[in-house]
Coordinates of C-alpha atoms and ligand atoms in Angstrom, one line a residue:
M912 CA 0.0 0.0 0.0
I913 CA 1.3 3.4 -0.9
L914 CA 0.9 5.9 1.9
G915 CA 0.5 9.5 0.8
H916 CA 1.8 12.1 3.3
I917 CA 1.6 15.9 3.6
G918 CA 3.4 17.8 6.3
A919 CA 1.8 21.2 7.2
R920 CA 3.1 23.1 10.2
K921 CA 1.0 25.8 11.8
G922 CA 3.7 28.5 12.2
S923 CA 5.3 29.8 9.1
K924 CA 7.5 32.9 9.6
G925 CA 7.8 33.7 5.9
V926 CA 4.1 33.6 5.0
P927 CA 1.9 33.5 8.1
G928 CA -0.9 30.9 7.9
K929 CA 0.6 29.8 4.6
N930 CA -0.7 26.2 4.4
F931 CA -4.3 27.3 4.8
R932 CA -4.0 30.5 2.9
T933 CA -6.2 30.7 -0.3
L934 CA -4.3 30.3 -3.5
C935 CA -6.3 30.5 -6.8
G936 CA -9.6 29.7 -5.0
K937 CA -8.7 27.0 -2.5
P938 CA -6.4 26.6 0.6
L939 CA -2.8 25.9 -0.4
I940 CA -2.8 22.5 1.3
D941 CA -5.8 21.4 -0.9
W942 CA -3.8 21.6 -4.1
S943 CA -1.7 18.7 -2.8
L944 CA -4.4 16.9 -0.8
D945 CA -6.6 16.7 -3.8
Q946 CA -3.8 15.2 -5.8
L947 CA -3.3 12.5 -3.2
F948 CA -7.0 11.6 -3.0
A949 CA -7.3 11.6 -6.8
N950 CA -4.4 9.2 -7.3
A951 CA -5.7 5.6 -7.6
R952 CA -2.3 4.2 -6.6
V953 CA -2.4 5.9 -3.2
G954 CA -4.1 3.6 -0.6
A955 CA -4.2 6.0 2.4
V956 CA -3.5 9.7 3.1
V957 CA -2.0 11.1 6.2
V958 CA -1.4 14.8 7.2
S959 CA 1.1 15.6 9.9
T960 CA 0.3 18.9 11.5
D961 CA 0.3 20.8 14.8
D962 CA -2.6 22.9 13.6
P963 CA -6.0 21.8 15.0
A964 CA -7.8 23.5 12.1
I965 CA -5.7 21.8 9.4
Y966 CA -5.9 18.5 11.2
A967 CA -9.8 18.7 11.4
H968 CA -9.9 19.6 7.7
A969 CA -7.7 16.7 6.7
V970 CA -9.5 14.1 8.8
A971 CA -12.9 15.3 7.6
R972 CA -11.7 14.7 4.1
G973 CA -10.6 11.2 4.9
A974 CA -7.0 11.4 6.1
L975 CA -5.9 8.9 8.8
D976 CA -6.6 9.9 12.3
I977 CA -3.1 9.9 13.8
G978 CA -3.5 12.8 16.2
L979 CA -1.6 16.1 16.2
R980 CA 2.1 16.2 15.5
P981 CA 4.1 16.1 18.7
A982 CA 5.4 19.6 19.7
E983 CA 9.1 18.6 19.4
L984 CA 8.5 17.9 15.7
A985 CA 6.7 21.1 15.1
T986 CA 9.5 23.7 15.6
D987 CA 11.1 25.8 12.9
T988 CA 14.2 23.7 13.0
A989 CA 12.8 20.2 13.2
P990 CA 14.1 18.2 10.2
K991 CA 11.5 16.7 8.0
W992 CA 13.0 13.3 8.4
G993 CA 11.7 12.9 12.0
V994 CA 8.3 14.1 10.9
W995 CA 8.2 11.5 8.1
Q996 CA 9.3 8.8 10.6
H997 CA 6.6 9.7 13.0
A998 CA 3.9 9.8 10.3
L999 CA 4.9 6.3 9.1
A1000 CA 5.0 4.8 12.6
A1001 CA 1.7 6.3 13.5
S1002 CA -0.1 5.3 10.3
E1003 CA 1.0 1.6 9.9
P1004 CA -1.0 0.4 13.0
L1005 CA -4.1 2.1 11.5
Y1006 CA -3.7 1.0 7.9
G1007 CA -1.3 -1.9 7.7
P1008 CA 2.1 -2.3 6.0
V1009 CA 3.3 0.4 3.7
S1010 CA 5.2 -0.4 0.4
A1011 CA 6.1 3.2 -0.4
F1012 CA 5.9 6.5 1.5
L1013 CA 5.0 9.3 -0.9
D1014 CA 5.4 12.9 0.4
L1015 CA 4.1 16.0 -1.3
D1016 CA 5.2 19.3 0.1
C1017 CA 2.2 21.7 0.2
T1018 CA 4.5 24.6 -0.6
S1019 CA 4.9 23.1 -4.2
P1020 CA 1.5 23.4 -5.7
L1021 CA 2.7 23.7 -9.3
R1022 CA 3.1 19.9 -9.6
I1023 CA 0.8 18.1 -12.0
P1024 CA -0.5 14.5 -11.5
E1025 CA 2.1 13.2 -14.0
D1026 CA 4.9 14.3 -11.6
I1027 CA 3.6 12.0 -8.9
D1028 CA 3.1 9.1 -11.2
G1029 CA 6.6 9.6 -12.7
A1030 CA 8.2 9.6 -9.3
L1031 CA 6.3 6.4 -8.3
D1032 CA 7.2 4.7 -11.6
K1033 CA 10.9 5.5 -11.0
F1034 CA 10.7 4.2 -7.5
E1035 CA 9.1 0.9 -8.6
A1036 CA 11.5 0.4 -11.6
E1037 CA 14.8 1.2 -9.8
H1038 CA 14.1 0.3 -6.1
P1039 CA 16.3 3.1 -4.7
D1040 CA 16.1 4.1 -1.0
M1041 CA 14.4 7.3 -2.1
V1042 CA 13.4 9.3 -5.1
M1043 CA 13.7 13.1 -4.8
S1044 CA 12.3 15.7 -7.1
V1045 CA 14.9 18.2 -8.5
C1046 CA 15.3 20.6 -11.3
E1047 CA 18.4 21.9 -13.0
A1048 CA 19.7 24.6 -10.7
R1049 CA 19.0 28.1 -12.0
K1050 CA 22.4 29.2 -10.8
N1051 CA 25.5 27.0 -10.8
P1052 CA 28.2 27.0 -8.0
Y1053 CA 30.9 26.2 -10.5
F1054 CA 30.0 29.3 -12.6
N1055 CA 27.7 32.0 -11.3
L1056 CA 27.2 31.4 -7.6
V1057 CA 29.8 33.4 -5.8
E1058 CA 30.7 34.0 -2.1
P1059 CA 33.0 36.4 -0.3
D1060 CA 36.3 35.1 0.9
A1061 CA 38.0 36.1 4.2
T1062 CA 39.0 39.5 2.6
G1063 CA 35.4 40.2 1.4
A1064 CA 36.3 39.7 -2.3
L1065 CA 34.0 37.5 -4.4
Q1066 CA 35.1 34.0 -5.5
V1067 CA 33.2 31.3 -7.4
S1068 CA 31.6 29.0 -4.8
K1069 CA 33.1 25.8 -6.2
P1070 CA 36.1 26.7 -8.2
L1071 CA 37.5 24.1 -10.7
P1072 CA 41.1 24.1 -11.9
G1073 CA 41.3 26.4 -15.0
G1074 CA 37.9 28.0 -14.1
V1075 CA 34.6 27.6 -15.9
W1076 CA 33.8 30.4 -18.3
A1077 CA 30.6 29.2 -19.9
R1078 CA 27.4 28.0 -18.2
Q1079 CA 27.3 25.0 -20.6
D1080 CA 30.7 23.8 -19.4
A1081 CA 29.8 23.7 -15.7
P1082 CA 29.0 20.3 -14.1
V1083 CA 25.3 19.7 -13.7
V1084 CA 23.9 20.8 -10.4
Y1085 CA 20.3 20.2 -9.2
E1086 CA 18.0 22.1 -6.9
H1087 CA 16.3 20.0 -4.3
V1088 CA 12.6 20.8 -4.6
G1089 CA 9.7 19.6 -2.5
V1090 CA 7.4 18.6 -5.4
V1091 CA 7.5 14.9 -4.7
Y1092 CA 9.5 12.4 -2.6
V1093 CA 9.1 8.6 -2.6
L1094 CA 10.8 6.6 0.2
A1095 CA 11.3 3.0 0.9
P1096 CA 9.7 2.4 4.4
A1097 CA 12.6 0.3 5.6
Y1098 CA 15.0 3.1 4.7
L1099 CA 12.9 5.7 6.4
R1100 CA 12.7 3.6 9.6
Q1101 CA 16.3 2.9 9.9
A1102 CA 18.3 5.9 8.5
R1103 CA 18.9 9.0 10.5
T1104 CA 19.1 11.5 7.7
I1105 CA 18.0 11.8 4.0
Y1106 CA 21.3 11.2 2.2
E1107 CA 22.6 8.1 4.0
G1108 CA 21.3 5.7 1.3
R1109 CA 20.8 5.8 -2.4
V1110 CA 18.7 8.9 -3.2
V1111 CA 18.0 9.3 -6.9
P1112 CA 16.9 12.4 -8.7
F1113 CA 13.6 12.8 -10.5
V1114 CA 14.2 15.7 -12.8
L1115 CA 11.3 18.1 -13.4
P1116 CA 11.0 21.3 -15.5
S1117 CA 11.9 24.3 -13.4
E1118 CA 8.6 25.9 -14.3
R1119 CA 6.9 23.5 -11.9
C1120 CA 9.6 23.7 -9.2
H1121 CA 8.9 26.8 -7.1
D1122 CA 8.5 26.3 -3.4
I1123 CA 6.6 29.0 -1.5
D1124 CA 8.8 30.3 1.3
T1125 CA 8.2 34.1 1.0
P1126 CA 5.3 36.4 0.1
Y1127 CA 7.1 37.0 -3.2
D1128 CA 7.1 33.2 -3.9
F1129 CA 3.4 33.2 -3.1
R1130 CA 2.7 35.9 -5.8
L1131 CA 4.9 34.1 -8.3
V1132 CA 3.3 30.7 -7.8
E1133 CA -0.2 32.3 -8.0
F1134 CA 0.8 33.7 -11.4
L1135 CA 2.2 30.4 -12.7
L1136 CA -0.7 28.4 -11.3
T1137 CA -3.2 30.7 -13.0
E1138 CA -1.2 30.2 -16.3
Q1139 CA -1.4 26.4 -15.8
L1140 CA -5.2 26.6 -15.2
N1141 CA -5.8 28.8 -18.2
A1142 CA -3.7 26.6 -20.4
G1143 CA -5.6 23.5 -19.4
V1144 CA -2.3 21.9 -18.1
R1145 CA -4.4 20.9 -15.1
K1146 CA -8.1 20.8 -14.3
V1147 CA -8.0 21.6 -10.6
Ligands
SLB161 C1 12.9 17.1 3.0 C2 13.4 18.4 3.5 O1 14.6 18.5 3.8 N1 12.5 19.4 3.5 C3 12.9 20.8 3.9 C4 12.5 21.7 2.7 C5 13.2 21.4 1.5 O2 14.6 21.6 1.7 C6 12.8 22.4 0.4 O3 11.4 22.4 0.3 C7 13.4 22.0 -1.0 O4 13.3 23.0 -1.8 O5 12.7 23.0 3.1 C8 12.0 23.5 4.3 O6 10.6 23.4 4.0 C9 12.4 24.9 4.6 O7 12.5 25.6 3.6 O8 12.6 25.3 5.7 C10 12.4 22.6 5.5 C11 12.1 21.1 5.1 O9 12.6 20.3 6.2

């Protein structure tokens, strides 16, 4: 059984009330929740939250009743790994053994259903420990990401011998994006951090890879989502 998971913390410093804020006519979380409920491969859905309103909303829609997220996992600095581990451990007694743990980040509402199926297909075909959505990085640390050295002078972040003088010559670097993750339950139970095992990239077009972390991101995603809806790329 594939368990679909969404993590939705109450407090967001960047965009207050973010996960429940209306985006193009429905709460941000519903863009992801609707995709989990609409996917026939997903056997059960669970929402991990410390927000009673989000929790009541999710359970009323059919999400598993695992209780509110423990306070120690609801801080600004709690890694997502522990949240995922808790959600898996709390769900299995209610629903039975899980064959894949599918996470959608509600801050990435530009994903389309094909992105979820593509990540699941890759997981089922290659049996990695984890599939992680990425897009080609918009800036590259071998070429046009720079940082100040001890004297305050700018240097390329990851210099190569001889330098890299054209974007096309720089090694490929990806951005980690929260569009979709698929994890092997055994790996999630036993590892302590994300990258201990074999984590493989699922490469998506950057136009669907914008996480909402700031009010500016919210406006940008609203614009891009409206474009998707108008172009018929998605129905809901
Ligand atoms: C699996 C994981 O590590 N998720 C982390 C994500 C991703 O790094 C980001 O969405 C990728 O773009 O970032 C946060 O939401 C953040 O911005 O504070 C914290 C969260 O724990």
